[in-house]
XYZ file of C-alpha atoms in Angstrom:
273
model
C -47.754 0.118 -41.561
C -49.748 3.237 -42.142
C -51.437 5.484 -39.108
C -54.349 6.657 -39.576
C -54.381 10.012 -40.356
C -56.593 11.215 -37.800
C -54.762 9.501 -35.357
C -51.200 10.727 -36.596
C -52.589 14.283 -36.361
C -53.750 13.824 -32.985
C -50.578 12.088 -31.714
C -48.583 14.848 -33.269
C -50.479 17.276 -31.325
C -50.086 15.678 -27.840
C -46.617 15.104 -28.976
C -46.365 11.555 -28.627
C -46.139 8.367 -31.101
C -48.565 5.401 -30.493
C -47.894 1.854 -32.432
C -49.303 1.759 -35.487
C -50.828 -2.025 -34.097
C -53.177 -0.224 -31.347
C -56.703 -0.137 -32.058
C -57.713 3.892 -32.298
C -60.072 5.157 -29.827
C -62.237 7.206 -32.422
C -64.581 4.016 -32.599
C -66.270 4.356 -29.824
C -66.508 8.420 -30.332
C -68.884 10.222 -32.321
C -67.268 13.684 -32.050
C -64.590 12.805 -34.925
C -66.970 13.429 -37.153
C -66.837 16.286 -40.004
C -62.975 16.331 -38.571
C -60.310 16.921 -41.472
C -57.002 16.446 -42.424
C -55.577 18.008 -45.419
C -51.704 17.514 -46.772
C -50.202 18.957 -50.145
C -46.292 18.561 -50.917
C -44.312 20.222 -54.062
C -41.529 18.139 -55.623
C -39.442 20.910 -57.511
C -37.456 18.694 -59.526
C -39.855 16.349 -60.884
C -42.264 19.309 -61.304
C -44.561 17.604 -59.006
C -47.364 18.732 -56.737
C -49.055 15.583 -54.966
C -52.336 16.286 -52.070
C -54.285 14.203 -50.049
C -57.835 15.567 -48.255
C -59.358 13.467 -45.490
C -62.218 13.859 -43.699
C -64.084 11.492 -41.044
C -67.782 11.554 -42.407
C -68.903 9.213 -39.238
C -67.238 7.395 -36.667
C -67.266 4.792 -38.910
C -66.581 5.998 -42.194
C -64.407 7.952 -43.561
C -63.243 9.641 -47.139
C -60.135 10.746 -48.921
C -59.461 11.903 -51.867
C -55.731 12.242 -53.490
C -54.236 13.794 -56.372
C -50.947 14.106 -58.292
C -50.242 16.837 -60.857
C -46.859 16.704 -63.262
C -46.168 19.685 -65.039
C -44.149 19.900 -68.013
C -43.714 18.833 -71.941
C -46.467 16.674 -70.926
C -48.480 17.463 -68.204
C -50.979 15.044 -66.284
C -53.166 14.907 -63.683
C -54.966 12.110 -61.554
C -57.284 11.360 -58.568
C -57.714 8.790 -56.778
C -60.795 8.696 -53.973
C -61.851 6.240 -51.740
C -64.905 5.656 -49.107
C -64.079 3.664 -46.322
C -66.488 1.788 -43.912
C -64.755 0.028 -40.071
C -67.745 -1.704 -38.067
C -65.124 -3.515 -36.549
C -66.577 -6.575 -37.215
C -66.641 -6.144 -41.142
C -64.969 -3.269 -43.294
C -65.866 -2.275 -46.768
C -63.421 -0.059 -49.069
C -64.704 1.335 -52.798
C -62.161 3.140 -54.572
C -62.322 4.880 -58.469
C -58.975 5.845 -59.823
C -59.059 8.311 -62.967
C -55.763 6.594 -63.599
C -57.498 4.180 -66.567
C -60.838 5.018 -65.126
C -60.343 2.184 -62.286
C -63.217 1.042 -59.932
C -62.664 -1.496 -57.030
C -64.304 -2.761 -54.047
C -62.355 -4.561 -51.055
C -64.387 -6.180 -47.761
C -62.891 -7.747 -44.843
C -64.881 -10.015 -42.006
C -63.410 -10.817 -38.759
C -64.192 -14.175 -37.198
C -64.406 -15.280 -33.493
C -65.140 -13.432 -30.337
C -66.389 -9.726 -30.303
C -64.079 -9.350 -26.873
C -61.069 -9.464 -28.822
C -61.892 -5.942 -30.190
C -60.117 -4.409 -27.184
C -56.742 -2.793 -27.634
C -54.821 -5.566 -29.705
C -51.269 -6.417 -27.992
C -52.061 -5.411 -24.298
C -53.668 -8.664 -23.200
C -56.855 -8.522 -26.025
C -57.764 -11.945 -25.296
C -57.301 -14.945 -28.151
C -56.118 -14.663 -31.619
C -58.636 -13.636 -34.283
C -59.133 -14.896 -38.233
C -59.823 -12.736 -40.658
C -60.709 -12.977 -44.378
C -60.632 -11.024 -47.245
C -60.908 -9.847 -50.820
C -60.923 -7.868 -53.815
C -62.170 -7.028 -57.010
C -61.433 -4.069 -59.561
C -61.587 -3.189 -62.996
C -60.082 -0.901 -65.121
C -62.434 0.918 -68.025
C -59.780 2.376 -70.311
C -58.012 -1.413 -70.685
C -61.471 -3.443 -70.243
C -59.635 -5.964 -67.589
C -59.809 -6.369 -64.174
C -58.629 -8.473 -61.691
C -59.173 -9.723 -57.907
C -57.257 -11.419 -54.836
C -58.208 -13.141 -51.855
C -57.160 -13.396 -48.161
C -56.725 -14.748 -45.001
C -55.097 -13.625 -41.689
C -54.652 -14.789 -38.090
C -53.778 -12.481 -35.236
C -52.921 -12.887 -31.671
C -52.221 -10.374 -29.114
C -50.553 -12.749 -25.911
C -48.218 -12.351 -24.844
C -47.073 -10.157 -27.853
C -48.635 -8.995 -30.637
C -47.852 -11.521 -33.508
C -49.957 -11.154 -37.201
C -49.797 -14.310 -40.072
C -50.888 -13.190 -43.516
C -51.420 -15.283 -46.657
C -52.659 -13.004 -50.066
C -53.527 -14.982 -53.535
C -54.108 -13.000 -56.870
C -55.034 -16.166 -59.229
C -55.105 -14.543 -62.263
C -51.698 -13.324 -61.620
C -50.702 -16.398 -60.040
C -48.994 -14.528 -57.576
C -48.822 -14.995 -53.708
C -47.658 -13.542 -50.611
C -46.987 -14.520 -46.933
C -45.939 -11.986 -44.472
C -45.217 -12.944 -40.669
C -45.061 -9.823 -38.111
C -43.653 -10.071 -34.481
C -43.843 -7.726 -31.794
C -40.444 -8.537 -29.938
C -41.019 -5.873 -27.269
C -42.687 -3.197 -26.330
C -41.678 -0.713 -28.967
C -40.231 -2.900 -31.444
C -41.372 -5.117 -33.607
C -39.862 -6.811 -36.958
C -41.508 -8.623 -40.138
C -40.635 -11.057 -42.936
C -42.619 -11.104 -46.182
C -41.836 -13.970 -48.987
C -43.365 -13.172 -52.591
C -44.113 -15.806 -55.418
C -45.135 -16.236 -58.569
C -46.127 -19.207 -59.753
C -46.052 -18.007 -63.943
C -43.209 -16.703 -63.791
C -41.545 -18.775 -60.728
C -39.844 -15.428 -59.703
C -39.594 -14.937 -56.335
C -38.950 -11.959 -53.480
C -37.866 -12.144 -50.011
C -38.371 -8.514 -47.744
C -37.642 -8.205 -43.859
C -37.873 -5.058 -41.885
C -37.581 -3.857 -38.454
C -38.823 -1.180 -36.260
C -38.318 0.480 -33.476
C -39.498 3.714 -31.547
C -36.567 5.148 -29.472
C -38.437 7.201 -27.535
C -42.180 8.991 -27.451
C -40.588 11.615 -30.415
C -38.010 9.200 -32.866
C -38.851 5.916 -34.707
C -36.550 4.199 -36.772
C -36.854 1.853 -39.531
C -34.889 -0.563 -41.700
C -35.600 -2.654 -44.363
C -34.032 -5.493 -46.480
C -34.992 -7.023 -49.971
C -33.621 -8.988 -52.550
C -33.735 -6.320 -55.355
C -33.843 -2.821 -53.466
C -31.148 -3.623 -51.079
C -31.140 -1.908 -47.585
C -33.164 1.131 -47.030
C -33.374 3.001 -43.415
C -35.564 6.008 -42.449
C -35.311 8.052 -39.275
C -38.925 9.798 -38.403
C -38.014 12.286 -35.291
C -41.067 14.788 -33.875
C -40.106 18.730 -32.420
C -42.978 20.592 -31.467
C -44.862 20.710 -33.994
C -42.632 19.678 -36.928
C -41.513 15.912 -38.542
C -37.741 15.859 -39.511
C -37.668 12.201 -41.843
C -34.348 11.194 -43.157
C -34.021 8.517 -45.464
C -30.899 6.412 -46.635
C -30.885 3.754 -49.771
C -27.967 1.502 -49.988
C -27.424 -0.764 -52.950
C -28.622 -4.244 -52.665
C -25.993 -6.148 -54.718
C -22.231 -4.648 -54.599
C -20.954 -7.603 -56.965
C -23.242 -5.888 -59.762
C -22.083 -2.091 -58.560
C -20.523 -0.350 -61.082
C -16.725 0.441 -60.053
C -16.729 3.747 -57.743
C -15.123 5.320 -55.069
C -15.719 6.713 -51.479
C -19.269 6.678 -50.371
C -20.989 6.649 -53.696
C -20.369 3.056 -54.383
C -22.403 2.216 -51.466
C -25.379 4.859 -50.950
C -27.846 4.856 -53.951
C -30.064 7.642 -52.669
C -30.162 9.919 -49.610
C -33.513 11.849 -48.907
C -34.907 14.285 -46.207
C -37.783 15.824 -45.373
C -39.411 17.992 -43.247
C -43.176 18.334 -42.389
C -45.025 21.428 -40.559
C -48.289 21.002 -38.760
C -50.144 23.916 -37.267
């Protein structure tokens, strides 16, 4: 559930959130072009500087380029940077990773009617199927991988989404359902599997935006417990607060007060001029 970052930054500015589900209006502008969004955030104690640098090349493309760098007794640092094609229709994603010197290449083709391509969840039209893929390989390790993919969309009278992923080398797969219950909330299930290893995950999560400043999220899994995060816009600053509660109490070692129940809290606070 990631917004685009072009859109975030534009949403910030006009001081409203939008649905991560809506379809972005850049596509049909050419103006966005050469536009750019860059982020960098210091982690004092993990001696930790992580950046991201966007930047729309076309209306349709668009590139970013990340990096992390650890300091210390032994000190790394990575990119990762990825080119990104949306012709609505079909989308293409190459990505190279210095991280084991990875390379991949993911494509996704929509099926059905071109009409649908309105604003998905206010009336679109009928659902849509979509189908995708993956491939990458990793020099350093000489071994690679891929997946495959199918999902089915449909935006009446709410926005609903059915996906199905398959790694067969892994022999792992996923299902995810996602449900718009009303406007400004909406709630997911996802059920992992692994067919080696017969290990399996169940994750549910809900969320919902308050108002045009404050979203809130929860979410549920078998081995990370229950995590919430409150996102809340002021002018031009993001206040996030984040809370991690342990998943299995049984297996808690003995404590007291609030400790035996909250595993991690977090905040954070983001500044955009």
């Amino acid at each position: 559930d990631e917004l685009d970052s072009q859109d975030l930054l534009q949403n910030i500015r006009a001081g409203v959130w939008r649905c991560n589900w809506r379809t972005p209006d850049y596509l049909n502008r050419a103006d966005y072009a050469g536009e750019y969004l860059a982020v960098a955030q210091l982690y004092p104690s993990l001696a930790t500087i992580t950046g991201s640098y966007v930047e729309r090349r076309s209306a349709t493309s668009e590139l970013t380029i990340s990096g992390v760098s650890v300091a210390g007794a032994q000190p790394d640092l990575q990119f990762i940077v990825q080119h990104a094609v949306d012709r609505r229709r079909w989308s293409s994603e190459g990505v190279f990773g210095t991280n084991g010197r990875l390379l991949g290449l993911r494509g996704l083709y929509n099926f059905g009617d071109s009409a649908e391509e309105k604003t998905v969840g206010e009336g679109a039209g009928r659902g849509r199927i979509s189908a995708g893929g993956e491939v990458y390989f990793g020099a350093q390790e000489a071994s690679g991988g891929m997946s495959v993919g199918m999902r089915y969309r449909d935006g009446q009278p709410l926005l609903s989404e059915l996906t199905c992923v398959l790694n067969p080398i892994m022999g792992h797969v996923s299902l995810a359902l996602t449900r718009e219950l009303r406007s400004r909330m909406c709630a997911a299930a996802r059920y992992d599997f692994n067919a080696f290893s017969l290990s399996s995950e169940l994750a549910v999560g809900v969320e919902w935006q308050l108002d045009q400043n404050s979203i809130v999220k929860a979410r549920w899994s078998d081995s990370q417990g229950l995590r919430c995060l409150v996102d809340t816009r002021l002018n031009n600053m993001v206040f996030s607060m984040g809370l991690d509660l342990h998943g299995d109490m049984a297996t808690t070692p003995a404590a007291t007060g609030i400790k035996r129940f909250v595993r991690s809290f977090g905040l954070q606070f983001q500044w955009f001029l």
